[in-house]
Amino acid sequence: DTGVSQNPRHKITKRGQNVTFRCDPISEHNRLYWYRQTLGQGPEFLTYFQNEAQLEKSRLLSDRFSAERPKGSFSTLEIQRTEQGDSAMYLCASSWTSGAYNEQFFGPGTRLTVL
Amino acid sequence: AQSVTQLDSHVSVSEGTPVLLRCNYSSSYSPSLFWYVQHPNKGLQLLLKYTSAATLVKGINGFEAEFKKSETSFHLTKPSAHMSDAAEYFCVVNSRGSQGNLIFGKGTKLSVKP
């Protein structure tokens, strides 16, 4: 299967610790997105990359969050000094900008629990 | 600014009866609209998409949606519900016509009774 993969699937951490998540997009896709989904809500946009360039960041992405996409392939999302409010499902999606429309394919997500 | 409003947080139907999940949108651009489905412990899956071609859009698993510009609506329907349709459904609009990030509604949980 060559879909979007995310690791780990689950992460439990203590408040104040740093965590890092990885996303591997569909190989030919040049765009990669991060979203966050809290319980009972729809996913909310965090940031996206086109190739290795981070083109947009949402106001939800505080200074404790950083994302990278070295070489335009996989991406990592790091949260420093985690807080209980960071507990959520973190979703990654990828797409190919064909000029037609931007169909995004989602990974299974990483569920973060901050104790 | 682009936004979507899902009018029902929970819809319950009996197996074999029609499904209607309602969504209204607001968009400054000619919108690209989507319906995604999320089964428990599974990733989001695209059901169907509207990208300014036909106003009646057919998707997977017998779902379809009709784009009505005059009503700013994009309701999802299925003639006959199946138990496997029980899931969370999200109405989604692209933030910038066809090339931006996705803006999700709050979701509608569909329950299907035997």
JSON list of C-alpha atoms in Angstrom, two decimals:
[
{"chain": "A", "resi": 1, "resn": "ASP", "atom": "CA", "xyz": [0.00, 0.00, 0.00]},
{"chain": "A", "resi": 2, "resn": "THR", "atom": "CA", "xyz": [1.43, 3.37, -0.96]},
{"chain": "A", "resi": 3, "resn": "GLY", "atom": "CA", "xyz": [-0.90, 5.62, 1.03]},
{"chain": "A", "resi": 4, "resn": "VAL", "atom": "CA", "xyz": [0.05, 8.23, 3.60]},
{"chain": "A", "resi": 5, "resn": "SER", "atom": "CA", "xyz": [1.63, 6.73, 6.70]},
{"chain": "A", "resi": 6, "resn": "GLN", "atom": "CA", "xyz": [2.13, 8.26, 10.14]},
{"chain": "A", "resi": 7, "resn": "ASN", "atom": "CA", "xyz": [4.22, 7.17, 13.09]},
{"chain": "A", "resi": 8, "resn": "PRO", "atom": "CA", "xyz": [3.73, 6.59, 15.87]},
{"chain": "A", "resi": 9, "resn": "ARG", "atom": "CA", "xyz": [-0.01, 5.85, 15.87]},
{"chain": "A", "resi": 10, "resn": "HIS", "atom": "CA", "xyz": [-0.30, 6.62, 19.57]},
{"chain": "A", "resi": 11, "resn": "LYS", "atom": "CA", "xyz": [1.85, 8.67, 21.90]},
{"chain": "A", "resi": 12, "resn": "ILE", "atom": "CA", "xyz": [1.39, 9.19, 25.62]},
{"chain": "A", "resi": 13, "resn": "THR", "atom": "CA", "xyz": [3.62, 11.76, 27.25]},
{"chain": "A", "resi": 14, "resn": "LYS", "atom": "CA", "xyz": [3.88, 13.81, 30.40]},
{"chain": "A", "resi": 15, "resn": "ARG", "atom": "CA", "xyz": [3.29, 17.53, 30.43]},
{"chain": "A", "resi": 16, "resn": "GLY", "atom": "CA", "xyz": [6.46, 19.42, 29.64]},
{"chain": "A", "resi": 17, "resn": "GLN", "atom": "CA", "xyz": [8.04, 16.72, 27.50]},
{"chain": "A", "resi": 18, "resn": "ASN", "atom": "CA", "xyz": [8.85, 17.12, 23.81]},
{"chain": "A", "resi": 19, "resn": "VAL", "atom": "CA", "xyz": [7.30, 14.86, 21.20]},
{"chain": "A", "resi": 20, "resn": "THR", "atom": "CA", "xyz": [7.94, 14.34, 17.49]},
{"chain": "A", "resi": 21, "resn": "PHE", "atom": "CA", "xyz": [5.66, 12.80, 14.89]},
{"chain": "A", "resi": 22, "resn": "ARG", "atom": "CA", "xyz": [6.53, 11.62, 11.40]},
{"chain": "A", "resi": 23, "resn": "CYS", "atom": "CA", "xyz": [4.50, 11.63, 8.21]},
{"chain": "A", "resi": 24, "resn": "ASP", "atom": "CA", "xyz": [5.42, 9.85, 4.98]},
{"chain": "A", "resi": 25, "resn": "PRO", "atom": "CA", "xyz": [3.29, 11.15, 2.11]},
{"chain": "A", "resi": 26, "resn": "ILE", "atom": "CA", "xyz": [2.34, 9.42, -1.11]},
{"chain": "A", "resi": 27, "resn": "SER", "atom": "CA", "xyz": [5.65, 9.42, -2.96]},
{"chain": "A", "resi": 28, "resn": "GLU", "atom": "CA", "xyz": [4.74, 11.54, -5.98]},
{"chain": "A", "resi": 29, "resn": "HIS", "atom": "CA", "xyz": [2.85, 14.19, -3.99]},
{"chain": "A", "resi": 30, "resn": "ASN", "atom": "CA", "xyz": [4.51, 17.57, -3.67]},
{"chain": "A", "resi": 31, "resn": "ARG", "atom": "CA", "xyz": [2.24, 19.05, -1.01]},
{"chain": "A", "resi": 32, "resn": "LEU", "atom": "CA", "xyz": [2.03, 17.91, 2.59]},
{"chain": "A", "resi": 33, "resn": "TYR", "atom": "CA", "xyz": [-0.42, 19.21, 5.19]},
{"chain": "A", "resi": 34, "resn": "TRP", "atom": "CA", "xyz": [-0.73, 18.89, 8.96]},
{"chain": "A", "resi": 35, "resn": "TYR", "atom": "CA", "xyz": [-4.10, 19.10, 10.71]},
{"chain": "A", "resi": 36, "resn": "ARG", "atom": "CA", "xyz": [-5.20, 18.70, 14.32]},
{"chain": "A", "resi": 37, "resn": "GLN", "atom": "CA", "xyz": [-8.47, 17.11, 15.39]},
{"chain": "A", "resi": 38, "resn": "THR", "atom": "CA", "xyz": [-9.78, 17.36, 18.92]},
{"chain": "A", "resi": 39, "resn": "LEU", "atom": "CA", "xyz": [-12.60, 15.23, 20.29]},
{"chain": "A", "resi": 40, "resn": "GLY", "atom": "CA", "xyz": [-15.94, 16.00, 18.70]},
{"chain": "A", "resi": 41, "resn": "GLN", "atom": "CA", "xyz": [-14.53, 18.49, 16.21]},
{"chain": "A", "resi": 42, "resn": "GLY", "atom": "CA", "xyz": [-13.49, 18.49, 12.59]},
{"chain": "A", "resi": 43, "resn": "PRO", "atom": "CA", "xyz": [-9.81, 18.66, 11.69]},
{"chain": "A", "resi": 44, "resn": "GLU", "atom": "CA", "xyz": [-8.21, 22.12, 11.79]},
{"chain": "A", "resi": 45, "resn": "PHE", "atom": "CA", "xyz": [-5.39, 23.20, 9.52]},
{"chain": "A", "resi": 46, "resn": "LEU", "atom": "CA", "xyz": [-1.95, 23.72, 11.10]},
{"chain": "A", "resi": 47, "resn": "THR", "atom": "CA", "xyz": [0.57, 24.12, 8.29]},
{"chain": "A", "resi": 48, "resn": "TYR", "atom": "CA", "xyz": [1.54, 22.95, 4.82]},
{"chain": "A", "resi": 49, "resn": "PHE", "atom": "CA", "xyz": [4.60, 22.42, 2.65]},
{"chain": "A", "resi": 50, "resn": "GLN", "atom": "CA", "xyz": [5.11, 22.51, -1.06]},
{"chain": "A", "resi": 51, "resn": "ASN", "atom": "CA", "xyz": [8.18, 20.41, -1.65]},
{"chain": "A", "resi": 52, "resn": "GLU", "atom": "CA", "xyz": [10.54, 21.47, 1.17]},
{"chain": "A", "resi": 53, "resn": "ALA", "atom": "CA", "xyz": [9.15, 24.99, 1.59]},
{"chain": "A", "resi": 54, "resn": "GLN", "atom": "CA", "xyz": [6.74, 25.71, 4.44]},
{"chain": "A", "resi": 55, "resn": "LEU", "atom": "CA", "xyz": [4.27, 28.03, 2.76]},
{"chain": "A", "resi": 56, "resn": "GLU", "atom": "CA", "xyz": [1.61, 28.67, 5.36]},
{"chain": "A", "resi": 57, "resn": "LYS", "atom": "CA", "xyz": [1.15, 28.38, 9.11]},
{"chain": "A", "resi": 58, "resn": "SER", "atom": "CA", "xyz": [-2.13, 28.73, 10.98]},
{"chain": "A", "resi": 59, "resn": "ARG", "atom": "CA", "xyz": [-2.55, 30.81, 14.11]},
{"chain": "A", "resi": 60, "resn": "LEU", "atom": "CA", "xyz": [-3.07, 27.48, 15.90]},
{"chain": "A", "resi": 61, "resn": "LEU", "atom": "CA", "xyz": [0.61, 26.72, 15.39]},
{"chain": "A", "resi": 62, "resn": "SER", "atom": "CA", "xyz": [2.15, 28.27, 18.49]},
{"chain": "A", "resi": 63, "resn": "ASP", "atom": "CA", "xyz": [5.88, 28.82, 18.98]},
{"chain": "A", "resi": 64, "resn": "ARG", "atom": "CA", "xyz": [6.09, 25.42, 20.69]},
{"chain": "A", "resi": 65, "resn": "PHE", "atom": "CA", "xyz": [5.24, 23.71, 17.40]},
{"chain": "A", "resi": 66, "resn": "SER", "atom": "CA", "xyz": [7.69, 23.27, 14.58]},
{"chain": "A", "resi": 67, "resn": "ALA", "atom": "CA", "xyz": [7.40, 21.34, 11.35]},
{"chain": "A", "resi": 68, "resn": "GLU", "atom": "CA", "xyz": [10.00, 20.39, 8.79]},
{"chain": "A", "resi": 69, "resn": "ARG", "atom": "CA", "xyz": [10.08, 18.63, 5.47]},
{"chain": "A", "resi": 70, "resn": "PRO", "atom": "CA", "xyz": [13.72, 18.13, 4.55]},
{"chain": "A", "resi": 71, "resn": "LYS", "atom": "CA", "xyz": [14.29, 17.22, 0.89]},
{"chain": "A", "resi": 72, "resn": "GLY", "atom": "CA", "xyz": [10.58, 17.49, 0.19]},
{"chain": "A", "resi": 73, "resn": "SER", "atom": "CA", "xyz": [9.82, 13.93, 1.24]},
{"chain": "A", "resi": 74, "resn": "PHE", "atom": "CA", "xyz": [8.73, 12.95, 4.77]},
{"chain": "A", "resi": 75, "resn": "SER", "atom": "CA", "xyz": [7.78, 15.56, 7.34]},
{"chain": "A", "resi": 76, "resn": "THR", "atom": "CA", "xyz": [8.13, 15.83, 11.10]},
{"chain": "A", "resi": 77, "resn": "LEU", "atom": "CA", "xyz": [6.00, 17.78, 13.55]},
{"chain": "A", "resi": 78, "resn": "GLU", "atom": "CA", "xyz": [7.58, 18.55, 16.90]},
{"chain": "A", "resi": 79, "resn": "ILE", "atom": "CA", "xyz": [5.80, 19.87, 19.95]},
{"chain": "A", "resi": 80, "resn": "GLN", "atom": "CA", "xyz": [8.01, 21.26, 22.70]},
{"chain": "A", "resi": 81, "resn": "ARG", "atom": "CA", "xyz": [7.01, 21.53, 26.34]},
{"chain": "A", "resi": 82, "resn": "THR", "atom": "CA", "xyz": [3.71, 19.73, 25.76]},
{"chain": "A", "resi": 83, "resn": "GLU", "atom": "CA", "xyz": [0.58, 20.92, 27.53]},
{"chain": "A", "resi": 84, "resn": "GLN", "atom": "CA", "xyz": [-2.61, 19.02, 28.27]},
{"chain": "A", "resi": 85, "resn": "GLY", "atom": "CA", "xyz": [-4.38, 21.13, 25.65]},
{"chain": "A", "resi": 86, "resn": "ASP", "atom": "CA", "xyz": [-2.14, 19.59, 23.01]},
{"chain": "A", "resi": 87, "resn": "SER", "atom": "CA", "xyz": [-3.93, 16.26, 23.41]},
{"chain": "A", "resi": 88, "resn": "ALA", "atom": "CA", "xyz": [-5.50, 15.57, 20.04]},
{"chain": "A", "resi": 89, "resn": "MET", "atom": "CA", "xyz": [-5.27, 13.50, 16.87]},
{"chain": "A", "resi": 90, "resn": "TYR", "atom": "CA", "xyz": [-2.61, 14.90, 14.53]},
{"chain": "A", "resi": 91, "resn": "LEU", "atom": "CA", "xyz": [-3.39, 14.18, 10.90]},
{"chain": "A", "resi": 92, "resn": "CYS", "atom": "CA", "xyz": [-1.16, 14.40, 7.87]},
{"chain": "A", "resi": 93, "resn": "ALA", "atom": "CA", "xyz": [-2.38, 14.68, 4.30]},
{"chain": "A", "resi": 94, "resn": "SER", "atom": "CA", "xyz": [-0.67, 14.91, 0.93]},
{"chain": "A", "resi": 95, "resn": "SER", "atom": "CA", "xyz": [-1.69, 16.04, -2.52]},
{"chain": "A", "resi": 96, "resn": "TRP", "atom": "CA", "xyz": [-0.42, 16.77, -5.99]},
{"chain": "A", "resi": 97, "resn": "THR", "atom": "CA", "xyz": [-0.97, 20.29, -7.33]},
{"chain": "A", "resi": 98, "resn": "SER", "atom": "CA", "xyz": [-2.23, 19.44, -10.77]},
{"chain": "A", "resi": 99, "resn": "GLY", "atom": "CA", "xyz": [-3.85, 22.80, -11.42]},
{"chain": "A", "resi": 100, "resn": "ALA", "atom": "CA", "xyz": [-7.27, 21.17, -11.37]},
{"chain": "A", "resi": 101, "resn": "TYR", "atom": "CA", "xyz": [-8.13, 20.76, -7.73]},
{"chain": "A", "resi": 102, "resn": "ASN", "atom": "CA", "xyz": [-6.37, 19.78, -4.59]},
{"chain": "A", "resi": 103, "resn": "GLU", "atom": "CA", "xyz": [-7.54, 16.32, -3.51]},
{"chain": "A", "resi": 104, "resn": "GLN", "atom": "CA", "xyz": [-5.89, 15.54, -0.22]},
{"chain": "A", "resi": 105, "resn": "PHE", "atom": "CA", "xyz": [-5.22, 11.99, 0.95]},
{"chain": "A", "resi": 106, "resn": "PHE", "atom": "CA", "xyz": [-5.09, 11.51, 4.70]},
{"chain": "A", "resi": 107, "resn": "GLY", "atom": "CA", "xyz": [-3.02, 9.26, 6.88]},
{"chain": "A", "resi": 108, "resn": "PRO", "atom": "CA", "xyz": [-4.41, 7.38, 9.90]},
{"chain": "A", "resi": 109, "resn": "GLY", "atom": "CA", "xyz": [-3.22, 10.00, 12.35]},
{"chain": "A", "resi": 110, "resn": "THR", "atom": "CA", "xyz": [-1.14, 10.09, 15.53]},
{"chain": "A", "resi": 111, "resn": "ARG", "atom": "CA", "xyz": [-3.17, 10.27, 18.72]},
{"chain": "A", "resi": 112, "resn": "LEU", "atom": "CA", "xyz": [-1.35, 12.31, 21.38]},
{"chain": "A", "resi": 113, "resn": "THR", "atom": "CA", "xyz": [-2.30, 12.11, 25.04]},
{"chain": "A", "resi": 114, "resn": "VAL", "atom": "CA", "xyz": [-0.59, 14.54, 27.41]},
{"chain": "A", "resi": 115, "resn": "LEU", "atom": "CA", "xyz": [-0.90, 13.55, 31.08]},
{"chain": "B", "resi": 1, "resn": "ALA", "atom": "CA", "xyz": [-13.64, 33.78, 4.12]},
{"chain": "B", "resi": 2, "resn": "GLN", "atom": "CA", "xyz": [-14.62, 30.21, 3.44]},
{"chain": "B", "resi": 3, "resn": "SER", "atom": "CA", "xyz": [-16.62, 28.16, 5.91]},
{"chain": "B", "resi": 4, "resn": "VAL", "atom": "CA", "xyz": [-19.02, 25.24, 6.14]},
{"chain": "B", "resi": 5, "resn": "THR", "atom": "CA", "xyz": [-21.85, 24.59, 8.58]},
{"chain": "B", "resi": 6, "resn": "GLN", "atom": "CA", "xyz": [-23.17, 21.13, 9.15]},
{"chain": "B", "resi": 7, "resn": "LEU", "atom": "CA", "xyz": [-26.70, 21.54, 10.36]},
{"chain": "B", "resi": 8, "resn": "ASP", "atom": "CA", "xyz": [-27.00, 18.31, 12.33]},
{"chain": "B", "resi": 9, "resn": "SER", "atom": "CA", "xyz": [-24.47, 16.95, 14.79]},
{"chain": "B", "resi": 10, "resn": "HIS", "atom": "CA", "xyz": [-26.17, 13.54, 14.89]},
{"chain": "B", "resi": 11, "resn": "VAL", "atom": "CA", "xyz": [-28.49, 11.76, 12.45]},
{"chain": "B", "resi": 12, "resn": "SER", "atom": "CA", "xyz": [-30.07, 8.41, 13.14]},
{"chain": "B", "resi": 13, "resn": "VAL", "atom": "CA", "xyz": [-31.76, 6.30, 10.44]},
{"chain": "B", "resi": 14, "resn": "SER", "atom": "CA", "xyz": [-32.97, 2.74, 10.06]},
{"chain": "B", "resi": 15, "resn": "GLU", "atom": "CA", "xyz": [-31.21, 0.37, 7.71]},
{"chain": "B", "resi": 16, "resn": "GLY", "atom": "CA", "xyz": [-32.72, 0.58, 4.24]},
{"chain": "B", "resi": 17, "resn": "THR", "atom": "CA", "xyz": [-34.10, 4.12, 4.67]},
{"chain": "B", "resi": 18, "resn": "PRO", "atom": "CA", "xyz": [-32.74, 7.27, 2.99]},
{"chain": "B", "resi": 19, "resn": "VAL", "atom": "CA", "xyz": [-29.90, 9.31, 4.42]},
{"chain": "B", "resi": 20, "resn": "LEU", "atom": "CA", "xyz": [-29.71, 13.11, 4.33]},
{"chain": "B", "resi": 21, "resn": "LEU", "atom": "CA", "xyz": [-26.78, 14.98, 5.87]},
{"chain": "B", "resi": 22, "resn": "ARG", "atom": "CA", "xyz": [-27.05, 18.75, 5.49]},
{"chain": "B", "resi": 23, "resn": "CYS", "atom": "CA", "xyz": [-24.28, 21.23, 4.80]},
{"chain": "B", "resi": 24, "resn": "ASN", "atom": "CA", "xyz": [-24.30, 24.93, 3.99]},
{"chain": "B", "resi": 25, "resn": "TYR", "atom": "CA", "xyz": [-21.20, 26.72, 2.78]},
{"chain": "B", "resi": 26, "resn": "SER", "atom": "CA", "xyz": [-19.85, 30.24, 2.53]},
{"chain": "B", "resi": 27, "resn": "SER", "atom": "CA", "xyz": [-17.18, 31.04, -0.02]},
{"chain": "B", "resi": 28, "resn": "SER", "atom": "CA", "xyz": [-15.69, 34.10, -1.70]},
{"chain": "B", "resi": 29, "resn": "TYR", "atom": "CA", "xyz": [-14.38, 31.94, -4.50]},
{"chain": "B", "resi": 30, "resn": "SER", "atom": "CA", "xyz": [-16.03, 29.47, -6.78]},
{"chain": "B", "resi": 31, "resn": "PRO", "atom": "CA", "xyz": [-15.88, 26.74, -4.17]},
{"chain": "B", "resi": 32, "resn": "SER", "atom": "CA", "xyz": [-14.37, 23.29, -4.23]},
{"chain": "B", "resi": 33, "resn": "LEU", "atom": "CA", "xyz": [-16.50, 21.21, -1.87]},
{"chain": "B", "resi": 34, "resn": "PHE", "atom": "CA", "xyz": [-15.98, 17.74, -0.48]},
{"chain": "B", "resi": 35, "resn": "TRP", "atom": "CA", "xyz": [-17.53, 15.16, 1.78]},
{"chain": "B", "resi": 36, "resn": "TYR", "atom": "CA", "xyz": [-15.17, 13.00, 3.82]},
{"chain": "B", "resi": 37, "resn": "VAL", "atom": "CA", "xyz": [-16.08, 10.03, 6.00]},
{"chain": "B", "resi": 38, "resn": "GLN", "atom": "CA", "xyz": [-14.26, 8.90, 9.12]},
{"chain": "B", "resi": 39, "resn": "HIS", "atom": "CA", "xyz": [-14.90, 5.44, 10.50]},
{"chain": "B", "resi": 40, "resn": "PRO", "atom": "CA", "xyz": [-13.81, 4.74, 14.08]},
{"chain": "B", "resi": 41, "resn": "ASN", "atom": "CA", "xyz": [-10.06, 4.26, 14.33]},
{"chain": "B", "resi": 42, "resn": "LYS", "atom": "CA", "xyz": [-9.63, 4.77, 10.60]},
{"chain": "B", "resi": 43, "resn": "GLY", "atom": "CA", "xyz": [-8.36, 7.63, 8.48]},
{"chain": "B", "resi": 44, "resn": "LEU", "atom": "CA", "xyz": [-10.45, 10.16, 6.62]},
{"chain": "B", "resi": 45, "resn": "GLN", "atom": "CA", "xyz": [-11.70, 8.92, 3.27]},
{"chain": "B", "resi": 46, "resn": "LEU", "atom": "CA", "xyz": [-12.93, 11.09, 0.43]},
{"chain": "B", "resi": 47, "resn": "LEU", "atom": "CA", "xyz": [-16.55, 10.28, -0.45]},
{"chain": "B", "resi": 48, "resn": "LEU", "atom": "CA", "xyz": [-17.07, 12.77, -3.26]},
{"chain": "B", "resi": 49, "resn": "LYS", "atom": "CA", "xyz": [-16.00, 16.17, -4.57]},
{"chain": "B", "resi": 50, "resn": "TYR", "atom": "CA", "xyz": [-17.54, 19.13, -6.38]},
{"chain": "B", "resi": 51, "resn": "THR", "atom": "CA", "xyz": [-15.22, 21.22, -8.53]},
{"chain": "B", "resi": 52, "resn": "SER", "atom": "CA", "xyz": [-17.57, 23.32, -10.71]},
{"chain": "B", "resi": 53, "resn": "ALA", "atom": "CA", "xyz": [-18.46, 20.61, -13.19]},
{"chain": "B", "resi": 54, "resn": "ALA", "atom": "CA", "xyz": [-21.79, 18.80, -12.80]},
{"chain": "B", "resi": 55, "resn": "THR", "atom": "CA", "xyz": [-23.89, 20.05, -9.88]},
{"chain": "B", "resi": 56, "resn": "LEU", "atom": "CA", "xyz": [-24.99, 16.51, -8.97]},
{"chain": "B", "resi": 57, "resn": "VAL", "atom": "CA", "xyz": [-21.94, 14.65, -7.83]},
{"chain": "B", "resi": 58, "resn": "LYS", "atom": "CA", "xyz": [-21.78, 10.89, -7.39]},
{"chain": "B", "resi": 59, "resn": "GLY", "atom": "CA", "xyz": [-19.38, 9.36, -4.93]},
{"chain": "B", "resi": 60, "resn": "ILE", "atom": "CA", "xyz": [-18.42, 6.02, -3.55]},
{"chain": "B", "resi": 61, "resn": "ASN", "atom": "CA", "xyz": [-20.71, 3.57, -1.78]},
{"chain": "B", "resi": 62, "resn": "GLY", "atom": "CA", "xyz": [-23.87, 4.99, -3.36]},
{"chain": "B", "resi": 63, "resn": "PHE", "atom": "CA", "xyz": [-23.57, 8.49, -1.89]},
{"chain": "B", "resi": 64, "resn": "GLU", "atom": "CA", "xyz": [-24.26, 11.62, -3.89]},
{"chain": "B", "resi": 65, "resn": "ALA", "atom": "CA", "xyz": [-24.45, 15.34, -3.25]},
{"chain": "B", "resi": 66, "resn": "GLU", "atom": "CA", "xyz": [-26.05, 18.25, -5.05]},
{"chain": "B", "resi": 67, "resn": "PHE", "atom": "CA", "xyz": [-24.42, 21.66, -5.27]},
{"chain": "B", "resi": 68, "resn": "LYS", "atom": "CA", "xyz": [-27.06, 24.41, -5.06]},
{"chain": "B", "resi": 69, "resn": "LYS", "atom": "CA", "xyz": [-25.53, 27.84, -5.46]},
{"chain": "B", "resi": 70, "resn": "SER", "atom": "CA", "xyz": [-28.79, 29.70, -4.81]},
{"chain": "B", "resi": 71, "resn": "GLU", "atom": "CA", "xyz": [-29.14, 27.96, -1.46]},
{"chain": "B", "resi": 72, "resn": "THR", "atom": "CA", "xyz": [-25.37, 27.73, -0.72]},
{"chain": "B", "resi": 73, "resn": "SER", "atom": "CA", "xyz": [-25.94, 24.09, 0.13]},
{"chain": "B", "resi": 74, "resn": "PHE", "atom": "CA", "xyz": [-24.13, 20.83, -0.56]},
{"chain": "B", "resi": 75, "resn": "HIS", "atom": "CA", "xyz": [-26.25, 18.14, 1.10]},
{"chain": "B", "resi": 76, "resn": "LEU", "atom": "CA", "xyz": [-25.17, 14.50, 1.10]},
{"chain": "B", "resi": 77, "resn": "THR", "atom": "CA", "xyz": [-27.72, 11.80, 0.33]},
{"chain": "B", "resi": 78, "resn": "LYS", "atom": "CA", "xyz": [-27.98, 8.06, -0.07]},
{"chain": "B", "resi": 79, "resn": "PRO", "atom": "CA", "xyz": [-31.18, 6.25, -1.07]},
{"chain": "B", "resi": 80, "resn": "SER", "atom": "CA", "xyz": [-30.80, 3.31, 1.29]},
{"chain": "B", "resi": 81, "resn": "ALA", "atom": "CA", "xyz": [-28.64, 3.21, 4.42]},
{"chain": "B", "resi": 82, "resn": "HIS", "atom": "CA", "xyz": [-26.46, 0.24, 5.24]},
{"chain": "B", "resi": 83, "resn": "MET", "atom": "CA", "xyz": [-25.12, -0.68, 8.65]},
{"chain": "B", "resi": 84, "resn": "SER", "atom": "CA", "xyz": [-21.59, -0.09, 7.36]},
{"chain": "B", "resi": 85, "resn": "ASP", "atom": "CA", "xyz": [-22.46, 3.58, 6.69]},
{"chain": "B", "resi": 86, "resn": "ALA", "atom": "CA", "xyz": [-22.37, 4.34, 10.43]},
{"chain": "B", "resi": 87, "resn": "ALA", "atom": "CA", "xyz": [-19.52, 6.84, 10.80]},
{"chain": "B", "resi": 88, "resn": "GLU", "atom": "CA", "xyz": [-18.68, 10.53, 11.15]},
{"chain": "B", "resi": 89, "resn": "TYR", "atom": "CA", "xyz": [-19.17, 12.63, 8.02]},
{"chain": "B", "resi": 90, "resn": "PHE", "atom": "CA", "xyz": [-17.46, 15.93, 7.34]},
{"chain": "B", "resi": 91, "resn": "CYS", "atom": "CA", "xyz": [-18.45, 18.59, 4.85]},
{"chain": "B", "resi": 92, "resn": "VAL", "atom": "CA", "xyz": [-15.33, 20.39, 3.65]},
{"chain": "B", "resi": 93, "resn": "VAL", "atom": "CA", "xyz": [-14.50, 23.47, 1.57]},
{"chain": "B", "resi": 94, "resn": "ASN", "atom": "CA", "xyz": [-11.16, 24.39, 0.09]},
{"chain": "B", "resi": 95, "resn": "SER", "atom": "CA", "xyz": [-9.81, 27.62, 1.60]},
{"chain": "B", "resi": 96, "resn": "ARG", "atom": "CA", "xyz": [-8.77, 29.11, -1.74]},
{"chain": "B", "resi": 97, "resn": "GLY", "atom": "CA", "xyz": [-10.82, 27.88, -4.63]},
{"chain": "B", "resi": 98, "resn": "SER", "atom": "CA", "xyz": [-9.03, 24.71, -5.59]},
{"chain": "B", "resi": 99, "resn": "GLN", "atom": "CA", "xyz": [-5.55, 25.01, -4.15]},
{"chain": "B", "resi": 100, "resn": "GLY", "atom": "CA", "xyz": [-5.70, 25.87, -0.48]},
{"chain": "B", "resi": 101, "resn": "ASN", "atom": "CA", "xyz": [-5.93, 23.93, 2.74]},
{"chain": "B", "resi": 102, "resn": "LEU", "atom": "CA", "xyz": [-9.22, 22.28, 3.70]},
{"chain": "B", "resi": 103, "resn": "ILE", "atom": "CA", "xyz": [-11.75, 23.79, 6.09]},
{"chain": "B", "resi": 104, "resn": "PHE", "atom": "CA", "xyz": [-13.85, 21.15, 7.84]},
{"chain": "B", "resi": 105, "resn": "GLY", "atom": "CA", "xyz": [-17.30, 21.34, 9.35]},
{"chain": "B", "resi": 106, "resn": "LYS", "atom": "CA", "xyz": [-17.82, 20.03, 12.88]},
{"chain": "B", "resi": 107, "resn": "GLY", "atom": "CA", "xyz": [-19.07, 16.72, 11.57]},
{"chain": "B", "resi": 108, "resn": "THR", "atom": "CA", "xyz": [-22.30, 14.73, 11.57]},
{"chain": "B", "resi": 109, "resn": "LYS", "atom": "CA", "xyz": [-22.37, 11.39, 13.30]},
{"chain": "B", "resi": 110, "resn": "LEU", "atom": "CA", "xyz": [-24.55, 8.95, 11.37]},
{"chain": "B", "resi": 111, "resn": "SER", "atom": "CA", "xyz": [-26.07, 6.06, 13.29]},
{"chain": "B", "resi": 112, "resn": "VAL", "atom": "CA", "xyz": [-27.82, 3.23, 11.46]},
{"chain": "B", "resi": 113, "resn": "LYS", "atom": "CA", "xyz": [-30.32, 1.09, 13.35]},
{"chain": "B", "resi": 114, "resn": "PRO", "atom": "CA", "xyz": [-31.04, -2.49, 12.28]}
]
